[in-house]
Short mmCIF file of C-alpha atoms in Angstrom, two decimals:
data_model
loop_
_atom_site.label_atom_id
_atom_site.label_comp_id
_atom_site.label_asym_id
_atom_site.label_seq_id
_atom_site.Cartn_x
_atom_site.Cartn_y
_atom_site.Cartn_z
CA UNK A 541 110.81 67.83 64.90
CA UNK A 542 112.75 66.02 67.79
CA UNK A 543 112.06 62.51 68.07
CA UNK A 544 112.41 62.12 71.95
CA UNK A 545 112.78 64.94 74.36
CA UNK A 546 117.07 64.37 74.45
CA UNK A 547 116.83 66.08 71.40
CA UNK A 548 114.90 69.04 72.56
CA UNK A 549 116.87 72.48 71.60
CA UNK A 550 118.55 73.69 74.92
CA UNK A 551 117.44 76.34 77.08
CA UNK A 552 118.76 79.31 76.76
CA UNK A 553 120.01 82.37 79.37
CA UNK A 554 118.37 85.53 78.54
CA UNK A 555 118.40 89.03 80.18
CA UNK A 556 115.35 90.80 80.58
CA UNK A 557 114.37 94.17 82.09
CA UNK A 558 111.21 93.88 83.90
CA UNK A 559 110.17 97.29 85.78
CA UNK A 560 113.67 98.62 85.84
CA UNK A 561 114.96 95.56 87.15
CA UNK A 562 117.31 93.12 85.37
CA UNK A 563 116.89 89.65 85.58
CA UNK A 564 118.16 86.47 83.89
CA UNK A 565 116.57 83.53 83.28
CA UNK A 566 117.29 80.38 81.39
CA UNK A 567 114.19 79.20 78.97
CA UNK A 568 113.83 77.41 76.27
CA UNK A 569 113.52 79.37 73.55
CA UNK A 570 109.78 78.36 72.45
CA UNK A 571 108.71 79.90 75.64
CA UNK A 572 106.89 82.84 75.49
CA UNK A 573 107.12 86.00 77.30
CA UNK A 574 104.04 85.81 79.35
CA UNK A 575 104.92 82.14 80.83
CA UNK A 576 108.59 83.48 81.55
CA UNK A 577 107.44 86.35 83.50
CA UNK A 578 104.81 83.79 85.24
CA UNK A 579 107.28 81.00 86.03
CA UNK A 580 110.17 82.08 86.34
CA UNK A 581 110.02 85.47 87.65
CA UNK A 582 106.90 84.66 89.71
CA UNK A 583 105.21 87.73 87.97
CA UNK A 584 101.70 86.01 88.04
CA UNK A 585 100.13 89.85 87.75
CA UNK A 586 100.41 89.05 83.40
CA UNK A 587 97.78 86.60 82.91
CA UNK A 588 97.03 84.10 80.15
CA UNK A 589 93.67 84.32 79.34
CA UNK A 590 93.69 82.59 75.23
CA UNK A 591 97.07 82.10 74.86
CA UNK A 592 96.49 83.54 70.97
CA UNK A 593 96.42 86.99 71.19
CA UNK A 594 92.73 88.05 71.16
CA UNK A 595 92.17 88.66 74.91
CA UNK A 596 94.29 91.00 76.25
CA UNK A 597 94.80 89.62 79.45
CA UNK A 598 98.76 89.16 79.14
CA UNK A 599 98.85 92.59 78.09
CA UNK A 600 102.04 94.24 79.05
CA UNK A 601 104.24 97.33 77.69
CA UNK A 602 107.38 96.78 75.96
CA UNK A 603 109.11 99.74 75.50
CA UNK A 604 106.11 102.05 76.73
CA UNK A 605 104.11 100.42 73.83
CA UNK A 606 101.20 97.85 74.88
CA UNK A 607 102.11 94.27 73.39
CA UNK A 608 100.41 91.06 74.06
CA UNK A 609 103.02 88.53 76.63
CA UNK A 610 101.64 85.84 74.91
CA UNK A 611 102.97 86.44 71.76
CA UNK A 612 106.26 87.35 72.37
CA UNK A 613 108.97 84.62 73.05
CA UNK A 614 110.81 85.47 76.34
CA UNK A 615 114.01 85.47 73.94
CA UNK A 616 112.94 88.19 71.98
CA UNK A 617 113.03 90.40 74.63
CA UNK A 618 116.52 91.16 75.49
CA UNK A 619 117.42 94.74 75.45
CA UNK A 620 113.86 96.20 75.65
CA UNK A 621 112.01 97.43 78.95
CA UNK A 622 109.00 95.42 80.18
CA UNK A 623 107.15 96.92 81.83
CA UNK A 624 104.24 94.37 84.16
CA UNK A 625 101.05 95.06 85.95
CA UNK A 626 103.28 95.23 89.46
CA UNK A 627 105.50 97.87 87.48
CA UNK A 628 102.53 100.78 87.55
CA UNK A 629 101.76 101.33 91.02
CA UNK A 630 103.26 104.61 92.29
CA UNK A 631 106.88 104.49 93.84
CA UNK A 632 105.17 104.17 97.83
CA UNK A 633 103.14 101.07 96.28
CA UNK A 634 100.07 103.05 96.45
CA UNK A 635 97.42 102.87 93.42
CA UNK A 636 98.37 104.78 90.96
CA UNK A 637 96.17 107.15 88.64
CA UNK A 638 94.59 104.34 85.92
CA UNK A 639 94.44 101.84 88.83
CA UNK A 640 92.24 104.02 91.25
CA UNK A 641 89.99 105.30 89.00
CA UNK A 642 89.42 101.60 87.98
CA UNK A 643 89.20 100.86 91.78
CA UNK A 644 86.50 103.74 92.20
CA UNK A 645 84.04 103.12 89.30
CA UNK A 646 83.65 99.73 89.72
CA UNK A 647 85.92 98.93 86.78
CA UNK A 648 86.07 95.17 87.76
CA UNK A 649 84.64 92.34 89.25
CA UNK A 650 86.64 89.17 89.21
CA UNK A 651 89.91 90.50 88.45
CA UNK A 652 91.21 88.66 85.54
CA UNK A 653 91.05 90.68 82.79
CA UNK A 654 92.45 93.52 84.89
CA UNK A 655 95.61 93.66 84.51
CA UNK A 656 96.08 93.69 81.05
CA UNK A 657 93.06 96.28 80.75
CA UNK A 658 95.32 98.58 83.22
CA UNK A 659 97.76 98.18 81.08
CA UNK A 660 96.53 98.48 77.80
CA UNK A 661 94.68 101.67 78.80
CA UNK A 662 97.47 103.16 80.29
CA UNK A 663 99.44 102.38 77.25
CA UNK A 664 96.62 104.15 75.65
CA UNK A 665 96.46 107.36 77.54
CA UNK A 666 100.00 107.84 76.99
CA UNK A 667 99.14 108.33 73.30
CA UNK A 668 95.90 109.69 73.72
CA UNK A 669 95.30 111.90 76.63
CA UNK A 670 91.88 113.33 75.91
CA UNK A 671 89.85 110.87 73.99
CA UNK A 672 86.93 110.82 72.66
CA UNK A 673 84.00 108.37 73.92
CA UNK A 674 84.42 106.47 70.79
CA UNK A 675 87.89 105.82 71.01
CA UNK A 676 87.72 104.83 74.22
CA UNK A 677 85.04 101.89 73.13
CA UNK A 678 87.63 101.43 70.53
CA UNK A 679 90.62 101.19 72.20
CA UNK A 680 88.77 98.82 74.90
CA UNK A 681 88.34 95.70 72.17
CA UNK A 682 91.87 95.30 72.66
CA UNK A 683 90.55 93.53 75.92
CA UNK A 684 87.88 91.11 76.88
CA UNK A 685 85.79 91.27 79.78
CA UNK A 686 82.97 88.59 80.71
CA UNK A 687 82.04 90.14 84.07
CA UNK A 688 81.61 94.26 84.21
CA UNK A 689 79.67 95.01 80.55
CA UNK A 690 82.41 97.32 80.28
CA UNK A 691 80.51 100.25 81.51
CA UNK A 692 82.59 101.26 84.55
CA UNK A 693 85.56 100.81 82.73
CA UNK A 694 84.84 103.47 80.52
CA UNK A 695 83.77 105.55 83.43
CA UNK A 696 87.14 104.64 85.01
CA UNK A 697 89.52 105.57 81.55
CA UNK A 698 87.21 109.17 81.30
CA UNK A 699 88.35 109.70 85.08
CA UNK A 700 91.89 108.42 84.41
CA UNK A 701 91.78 111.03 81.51
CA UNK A 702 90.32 113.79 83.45
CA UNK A 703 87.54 114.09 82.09
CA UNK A 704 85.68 113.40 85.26
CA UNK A 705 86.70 114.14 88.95
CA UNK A 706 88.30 111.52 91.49
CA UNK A 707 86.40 109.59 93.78
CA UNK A 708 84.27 107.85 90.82
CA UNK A 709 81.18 106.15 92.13
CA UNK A 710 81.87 106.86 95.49
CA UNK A 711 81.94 110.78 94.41
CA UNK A 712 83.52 113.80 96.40
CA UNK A 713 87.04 112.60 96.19
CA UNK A 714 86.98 109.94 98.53
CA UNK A 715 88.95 107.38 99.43
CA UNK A 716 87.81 103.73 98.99
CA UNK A 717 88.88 103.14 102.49
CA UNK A 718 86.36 105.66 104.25
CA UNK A 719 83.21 104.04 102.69
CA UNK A 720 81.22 102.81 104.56
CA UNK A 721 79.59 99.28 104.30
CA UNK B 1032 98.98 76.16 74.32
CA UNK B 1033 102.28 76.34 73.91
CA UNK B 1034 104.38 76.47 70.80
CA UNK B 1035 106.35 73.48 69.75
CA UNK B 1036 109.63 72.91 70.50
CA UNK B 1037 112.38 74.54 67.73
CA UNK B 1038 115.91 76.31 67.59
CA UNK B 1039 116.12 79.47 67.61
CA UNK B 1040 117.83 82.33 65.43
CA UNK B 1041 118.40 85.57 65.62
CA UNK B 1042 120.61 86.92 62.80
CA UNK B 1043 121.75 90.07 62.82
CA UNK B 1044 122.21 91.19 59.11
CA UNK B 1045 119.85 90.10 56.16
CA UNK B 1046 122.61 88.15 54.95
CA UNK B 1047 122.83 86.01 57.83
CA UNK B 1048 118.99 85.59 57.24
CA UNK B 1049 118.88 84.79 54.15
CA UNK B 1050 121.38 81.88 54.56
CA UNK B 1051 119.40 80.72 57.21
CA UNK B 1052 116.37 80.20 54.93
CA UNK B 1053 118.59 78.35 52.45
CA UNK B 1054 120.42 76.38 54.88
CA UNK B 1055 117.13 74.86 56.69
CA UNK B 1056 114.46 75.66 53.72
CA UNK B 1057 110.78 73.80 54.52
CA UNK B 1058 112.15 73.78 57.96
CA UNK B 1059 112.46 77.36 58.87
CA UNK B 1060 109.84 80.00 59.33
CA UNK B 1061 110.42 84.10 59.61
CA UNK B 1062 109.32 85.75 63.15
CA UNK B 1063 108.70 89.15 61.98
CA UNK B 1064 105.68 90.40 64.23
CA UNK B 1065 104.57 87.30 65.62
CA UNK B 1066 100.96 88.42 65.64
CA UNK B 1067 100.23 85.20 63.14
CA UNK B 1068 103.12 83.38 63.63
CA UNK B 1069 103.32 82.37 67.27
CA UNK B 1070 99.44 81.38 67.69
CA UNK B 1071 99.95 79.08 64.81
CA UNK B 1072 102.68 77.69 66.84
CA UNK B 1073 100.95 77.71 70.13
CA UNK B 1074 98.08 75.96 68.21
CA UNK B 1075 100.97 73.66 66.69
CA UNK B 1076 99.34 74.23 63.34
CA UNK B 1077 103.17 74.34 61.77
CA UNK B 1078 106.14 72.79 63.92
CA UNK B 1079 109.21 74.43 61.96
CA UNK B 1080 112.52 73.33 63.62
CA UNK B 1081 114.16 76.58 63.21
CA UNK B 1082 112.72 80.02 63.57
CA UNK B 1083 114.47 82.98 62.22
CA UNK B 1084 113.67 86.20 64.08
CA UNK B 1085 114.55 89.15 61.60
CA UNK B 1086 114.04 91.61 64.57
CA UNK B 1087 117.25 92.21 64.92
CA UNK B 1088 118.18 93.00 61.40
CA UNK B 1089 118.39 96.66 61.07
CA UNK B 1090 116.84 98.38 58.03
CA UNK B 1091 114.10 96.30 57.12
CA UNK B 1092 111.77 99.15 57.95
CA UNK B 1093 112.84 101.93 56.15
CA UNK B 1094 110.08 104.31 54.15
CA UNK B 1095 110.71 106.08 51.71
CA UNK B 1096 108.76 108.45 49.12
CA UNK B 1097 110.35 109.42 46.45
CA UNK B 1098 108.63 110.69 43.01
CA UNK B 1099 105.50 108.79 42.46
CA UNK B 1100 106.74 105.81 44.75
CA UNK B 1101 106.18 104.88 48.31
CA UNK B 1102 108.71 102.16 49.48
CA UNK B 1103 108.21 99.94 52.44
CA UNK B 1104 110.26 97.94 54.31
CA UNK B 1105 108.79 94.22 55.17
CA UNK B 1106 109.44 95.31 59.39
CA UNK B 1107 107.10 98.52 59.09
CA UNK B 1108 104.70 98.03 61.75
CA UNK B 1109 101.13 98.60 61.32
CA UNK B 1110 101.11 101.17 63.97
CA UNK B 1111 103.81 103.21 62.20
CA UNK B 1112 101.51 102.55 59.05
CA UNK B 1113 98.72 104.23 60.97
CA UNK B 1114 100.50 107.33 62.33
CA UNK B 1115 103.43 107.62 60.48
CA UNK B 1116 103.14 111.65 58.38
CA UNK B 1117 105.39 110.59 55.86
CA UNK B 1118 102.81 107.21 55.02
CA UNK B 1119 99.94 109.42 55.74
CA UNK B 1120 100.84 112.14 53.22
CA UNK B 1121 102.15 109.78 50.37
CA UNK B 1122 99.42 107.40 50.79
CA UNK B 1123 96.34 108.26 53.18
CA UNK B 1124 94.82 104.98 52.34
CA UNK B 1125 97.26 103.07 53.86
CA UNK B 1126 96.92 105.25 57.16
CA UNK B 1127 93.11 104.81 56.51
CA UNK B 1128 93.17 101.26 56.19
CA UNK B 1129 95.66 100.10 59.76
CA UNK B 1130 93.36 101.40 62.34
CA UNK B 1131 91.31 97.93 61.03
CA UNK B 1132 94.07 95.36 61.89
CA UNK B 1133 93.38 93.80 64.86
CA UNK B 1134 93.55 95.72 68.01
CA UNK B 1135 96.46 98.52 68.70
CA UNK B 1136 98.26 95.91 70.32
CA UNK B 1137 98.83 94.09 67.97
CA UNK B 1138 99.51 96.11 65.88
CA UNK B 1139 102.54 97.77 67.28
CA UNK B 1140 103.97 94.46 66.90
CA UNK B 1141 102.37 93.28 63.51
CA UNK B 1142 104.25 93.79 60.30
CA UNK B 1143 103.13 94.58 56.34
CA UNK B 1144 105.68 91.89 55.15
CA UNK B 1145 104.45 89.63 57.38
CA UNK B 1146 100.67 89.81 57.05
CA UNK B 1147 101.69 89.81 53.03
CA UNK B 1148 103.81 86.75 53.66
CA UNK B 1149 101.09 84.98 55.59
CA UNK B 1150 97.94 85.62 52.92
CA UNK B 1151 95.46 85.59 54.63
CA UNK B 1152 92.05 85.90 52.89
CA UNK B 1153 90.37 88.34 54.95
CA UNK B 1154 93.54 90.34 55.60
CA UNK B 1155 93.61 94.00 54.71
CA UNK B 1156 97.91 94.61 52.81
CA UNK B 1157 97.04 92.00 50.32
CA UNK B 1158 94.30 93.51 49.42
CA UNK B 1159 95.49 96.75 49.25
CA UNK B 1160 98.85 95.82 47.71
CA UNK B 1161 96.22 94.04 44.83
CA UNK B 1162 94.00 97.30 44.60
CA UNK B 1163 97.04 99.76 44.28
CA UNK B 1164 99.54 97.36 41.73
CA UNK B 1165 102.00 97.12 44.09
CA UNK B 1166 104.95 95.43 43.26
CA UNK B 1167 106.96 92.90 46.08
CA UNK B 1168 110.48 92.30 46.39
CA UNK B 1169 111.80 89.23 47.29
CA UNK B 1170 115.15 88.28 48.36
CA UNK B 1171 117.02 84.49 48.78
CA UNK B 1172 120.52 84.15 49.18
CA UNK B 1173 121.45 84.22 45.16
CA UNK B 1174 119.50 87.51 44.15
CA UNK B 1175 116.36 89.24 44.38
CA UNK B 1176 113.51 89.10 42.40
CA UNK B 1177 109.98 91.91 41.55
CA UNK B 1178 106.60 90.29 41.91
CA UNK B 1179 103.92 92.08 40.83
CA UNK B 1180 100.90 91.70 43.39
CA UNK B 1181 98.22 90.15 41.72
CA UNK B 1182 100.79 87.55 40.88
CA UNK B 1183 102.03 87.14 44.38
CA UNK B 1184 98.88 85.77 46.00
CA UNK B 1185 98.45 82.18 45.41
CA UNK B 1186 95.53 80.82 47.66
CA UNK B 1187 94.92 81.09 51.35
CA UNK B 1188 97.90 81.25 53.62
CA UNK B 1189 99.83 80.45 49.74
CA UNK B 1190 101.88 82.96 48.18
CA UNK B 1191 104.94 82.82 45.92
CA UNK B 1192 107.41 82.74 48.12
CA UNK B 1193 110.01 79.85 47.85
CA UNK B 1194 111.36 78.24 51.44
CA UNK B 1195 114.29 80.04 51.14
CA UNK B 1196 113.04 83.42 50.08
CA UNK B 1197 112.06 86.26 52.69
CA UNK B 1198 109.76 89.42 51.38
CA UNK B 1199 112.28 92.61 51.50
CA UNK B 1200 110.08 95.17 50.30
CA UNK B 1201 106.86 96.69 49.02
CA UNK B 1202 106.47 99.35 46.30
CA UNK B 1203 103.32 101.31 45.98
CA UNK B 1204 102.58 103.78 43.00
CA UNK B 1205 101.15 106.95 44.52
CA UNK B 1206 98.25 109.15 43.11
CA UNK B 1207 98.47 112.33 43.78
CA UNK B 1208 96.45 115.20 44.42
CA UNK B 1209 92.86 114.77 42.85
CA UNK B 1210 92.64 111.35 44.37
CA UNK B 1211 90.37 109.53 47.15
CA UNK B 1212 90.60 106.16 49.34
CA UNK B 1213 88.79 103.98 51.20
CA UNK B 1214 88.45 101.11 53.05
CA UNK B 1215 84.77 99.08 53.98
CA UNK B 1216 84.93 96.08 56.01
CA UNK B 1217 82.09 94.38 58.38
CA UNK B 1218 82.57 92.52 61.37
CA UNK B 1219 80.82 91.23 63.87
CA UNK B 1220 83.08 93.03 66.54
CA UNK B 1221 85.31 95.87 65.68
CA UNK B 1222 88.95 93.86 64.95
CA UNK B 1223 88.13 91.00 64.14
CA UNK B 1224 88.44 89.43 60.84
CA UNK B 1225 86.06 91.10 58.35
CA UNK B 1226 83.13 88.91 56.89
CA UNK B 1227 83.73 90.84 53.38
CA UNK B 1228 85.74 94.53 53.10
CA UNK B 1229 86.47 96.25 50.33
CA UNK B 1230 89.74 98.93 50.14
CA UNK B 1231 89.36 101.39 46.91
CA UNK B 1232 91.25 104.28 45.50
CA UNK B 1233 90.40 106.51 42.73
CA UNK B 1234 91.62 109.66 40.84
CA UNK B 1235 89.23 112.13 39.06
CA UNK B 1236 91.08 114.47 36.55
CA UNK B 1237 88.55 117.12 34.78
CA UNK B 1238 85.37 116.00 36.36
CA UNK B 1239 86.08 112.35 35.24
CA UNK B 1240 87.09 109.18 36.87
CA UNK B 1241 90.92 108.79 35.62
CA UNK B 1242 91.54 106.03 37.30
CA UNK B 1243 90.09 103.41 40.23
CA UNK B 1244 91.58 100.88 41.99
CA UNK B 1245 89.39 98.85 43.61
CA UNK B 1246 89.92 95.15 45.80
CA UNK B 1247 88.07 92.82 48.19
CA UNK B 1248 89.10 91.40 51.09
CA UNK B 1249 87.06 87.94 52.40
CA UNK B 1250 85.95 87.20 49.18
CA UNK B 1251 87.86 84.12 48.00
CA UNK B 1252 90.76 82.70 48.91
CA UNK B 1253 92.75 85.53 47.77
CA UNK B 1254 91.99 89.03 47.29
CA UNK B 1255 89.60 89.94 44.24
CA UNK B 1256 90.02 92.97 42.06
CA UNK B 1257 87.31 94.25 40.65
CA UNK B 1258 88.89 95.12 37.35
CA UNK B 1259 85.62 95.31 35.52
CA UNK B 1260 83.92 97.69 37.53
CA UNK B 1261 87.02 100.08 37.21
CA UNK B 1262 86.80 99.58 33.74
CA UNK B 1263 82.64 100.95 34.02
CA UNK B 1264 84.46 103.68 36.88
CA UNK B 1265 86.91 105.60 33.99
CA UNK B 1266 85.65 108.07 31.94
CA UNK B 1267 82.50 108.72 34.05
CA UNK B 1268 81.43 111.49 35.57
CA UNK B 1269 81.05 110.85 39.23
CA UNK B 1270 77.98 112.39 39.95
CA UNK B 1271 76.31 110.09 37.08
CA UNK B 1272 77.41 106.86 38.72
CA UNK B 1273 74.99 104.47 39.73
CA UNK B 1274 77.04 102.84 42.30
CA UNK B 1275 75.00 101.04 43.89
CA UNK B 1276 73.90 99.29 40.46
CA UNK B 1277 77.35 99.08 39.16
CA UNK B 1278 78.34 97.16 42.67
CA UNK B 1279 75.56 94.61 42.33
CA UNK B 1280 76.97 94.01 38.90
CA UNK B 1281 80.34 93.54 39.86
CA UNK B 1282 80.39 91.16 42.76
CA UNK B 1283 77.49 88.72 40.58
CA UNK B 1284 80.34 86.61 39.84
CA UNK B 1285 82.16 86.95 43.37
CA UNK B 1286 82.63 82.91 43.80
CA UNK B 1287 82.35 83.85 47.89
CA UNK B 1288 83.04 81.49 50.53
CA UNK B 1289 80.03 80.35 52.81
CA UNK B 1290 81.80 79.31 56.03
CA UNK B 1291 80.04 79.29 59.67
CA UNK B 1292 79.75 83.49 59.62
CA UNK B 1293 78.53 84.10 56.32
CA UNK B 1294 77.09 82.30 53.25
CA UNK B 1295 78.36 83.29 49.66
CA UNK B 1296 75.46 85.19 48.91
CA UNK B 1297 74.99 87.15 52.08
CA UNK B 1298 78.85 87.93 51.56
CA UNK B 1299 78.25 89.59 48.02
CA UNK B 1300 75.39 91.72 49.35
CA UNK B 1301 77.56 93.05 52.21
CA UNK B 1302 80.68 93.33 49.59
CA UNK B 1303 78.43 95.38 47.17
CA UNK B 1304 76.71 97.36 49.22
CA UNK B 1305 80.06 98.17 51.26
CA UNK B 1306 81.73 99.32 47.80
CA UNK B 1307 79.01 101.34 46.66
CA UNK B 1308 79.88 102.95 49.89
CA UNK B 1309 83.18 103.04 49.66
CA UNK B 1310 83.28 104.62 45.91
CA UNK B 1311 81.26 107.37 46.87
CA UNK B 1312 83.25 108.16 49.70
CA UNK B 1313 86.04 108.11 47.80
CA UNK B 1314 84.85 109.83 44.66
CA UNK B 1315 83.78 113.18 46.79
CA UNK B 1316 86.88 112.93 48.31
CA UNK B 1317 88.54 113.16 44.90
CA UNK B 1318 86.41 115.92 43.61
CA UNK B 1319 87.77 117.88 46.67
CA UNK B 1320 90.99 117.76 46.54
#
């Protein structure tokens, strides 16, 4: 171990491909994927919620595949595709599928786990289109969430599967924005 | 929490790996999936000054089935272990046993050589590489070397492995038609580690148990094979089995931790009533196919 920070290992450049954009950055290399995208890219969408892997709130795709940020180093990640929370809305920046059905059933309340859940279950939908209630529950301890019970974001994956119609709580296909107070 | 500072390597053959390991020994760690790895550096619980990310080095995670053998290579993901047809046909337990790691996250990242590697008690490979005789290849920068399983597994987060030496390979026996599997574990929340599990595989030939291999996970410091309670499995006749009696028998002499989740004793209830459980599953699913 270095005896005084002159000896620390130098940073290091590194390209990465974050939403179809290339960046590079210059990190040492103990840094991990989650604080790159944070600091350095100002992606502060990835959050760091244990810093250990057993929360889910860094969750982001690498590859198409759901990963945790945390445990990645931001030098392992040269030549894949990253793919961040501000990477799924739809091309005109509107909500896309996964994120208005959360939107619509309630699917959070203080925000912070809500990335990575968006993330993980659209990772999760991609390989399971039409799941079952119990793999849903399953697939949702990937992420932890102190504030909804997890109730409306099950309701919000079964609409983002389409197993029930748009509009969620609000019903009849409406829009968020027309609701009244 | 943030890991430690260290240098960084990624080499791009195993070669180049291996001499890593030999050139820095005590001082370098392997970065396979970096499910285990990276929290223990994050919770600076090891501060290695070189980290070898084998990544990059292509065919570490080939499978293969060929006769009676399934080969893994140490980068085979859990994930790929989970869904993978070729895995799932040769050896269903092993496709049985992944959905339990962790969460899927993790393991599309997570490795079998690592989670070997790293030992850890309530892990589900070592127990499963104990249960099924598998046999462990292990490479340093002179040679390779064959360790059977139940000699690989040393103590908690301890297994043979020198400094220099990286795990290249895992070699499970298959069983063949007229077999069964499965795997028992209890948590208090689905992924996380088990209080006590129990992965089992057995083959019934004529109407009698053949053969039964049968392992617990959380037990001990490293994975416990019931060898005597395969020894009571062969020759029976599966419908005759007192499982549940057998199982009580069997884990008696379980020296089981007691740690803030479980005591000892409530650990050998769970462990025998979960491979009375298991067994039977198994067994039908034996006499079925």
């Amino acid at each position: 171990m270095p005896d005084d920070y002159d000896d620390l290992p130098p940073s290091v450049p590194v390209r990465l491909s974050i939403n179809g954009e290339q960046h590079k950055v210059r990190v040492e290399p103990r840094k991990t994927l989650a604080d790159a995208l944070r600091e350095d890219l100002r992606l502060t969408g990835t959050h760091l919620g244990c810093e250990q892997g057993v929360c889910g709130a860094c969750t982001v795709l690498m590859d198409g595949k759901a990963v945790r940020a945390c445990l990645l180093l931001a030098v392992q990640c040269e030549g894949s595709e990253i793919t961040t929370i501000e990477g799924l809305n739809n091309a005109d920046g509107s909500l896309n599928t996964v994120q208005l059905a959360f939107q619509e059933n309630h699917g959070l309340q203080c925000g912070f786990c809500t990335a990575g859940l968006v993330v993980s279950v659209t990772a999760f939908l991609d390989d399971n289109p039409n799941p079952s209630d119990q793999e849903i529950r399953e697939a949702l301890g990937a992420n932890l969430c102190r504030c909804t019970g997890y109730q409306g974001i099950v309701r919000a994956v079964k609409q983002a599967a389409g197993q029930s119609p748009p509009g969620g709580v609000y019903g009849h296909g409406a829009s968020t924005s027309e609701v009244s107070a | 929490m943030k890991p430690p500072p260290f240098t960084y390597e990624a080499p791009s053959t195993l070669d180049e790996a291996l001499g890593l390991l030999t050139e820095h020994g005590d001082e370098a760690k392997v970065l396979a999936g970096g499910q285990s790895l990276v929290p223990v550096l994050a919770m600076r619980l090891a501060r290695p000054d070189v980290i070898v990310d084998v990544n990059r080095v292509p065919g570490l995670a080939d499978i293969r089935h060929e006769g009676d053998t399934l080969t893994l290579g140490p980068m085979v993901r859990h994930a790929t272990l989970e869904h993978d047809p070729v895995v799932g046909a040769a050896l269903p337990l092993l496709s049985r046993v992944a959905p339990h790691i962790g969460h899927f996250p993790i393991r599309n990242r997570g490795t079998l050589g690592g989670s070997l590697a790293h030992a850890d008690s309530a892990a589900e490979w070592p127990a499963v590489a104990i249960a099924l005789d598998a046999e462990i290849d292990v490479a340093n920068s002179a040679g390779s070397r064959t360790v059977p399983a139940l000699e690989f597994f040393v103590s908690t987060f301890t297994t043979t492995l020198q400094a220099e030496e990286m795990l290249v390979g895992v070699r499970f026996p298959t069983w063949g038609t007229g077999s069964g599997y499965a795997i028992e574990e209890l948590a208090r929340r689905s992924g996380d580690f088990a209080l006590a599990g129990v992965v089992c595989a057995v083959h019934v030939e004529a109407g009698k148990v053949a053969k039964a291999g049968v392992a617990l996970l959380g037990m001990g410091s490293v994975p416990v094979r019931l060898a005597a309670l395969e020894a009571e499995l062969i020759g029976g006749v599966p419908a005759d089995l007192d499982l549940e009696e057998l199982c009580l028998a069997a884990v008696a002499d379980v020296d089981a931790p007691s740690d803030i989740h479980a005591s000892g004793g409530y650990r050998r209830r769970i462990a025998a009533a979960l491979t009375a459980r298991a067994l039977a599953r198994a067994l039908e699913e034996a006499a079925n196919a």
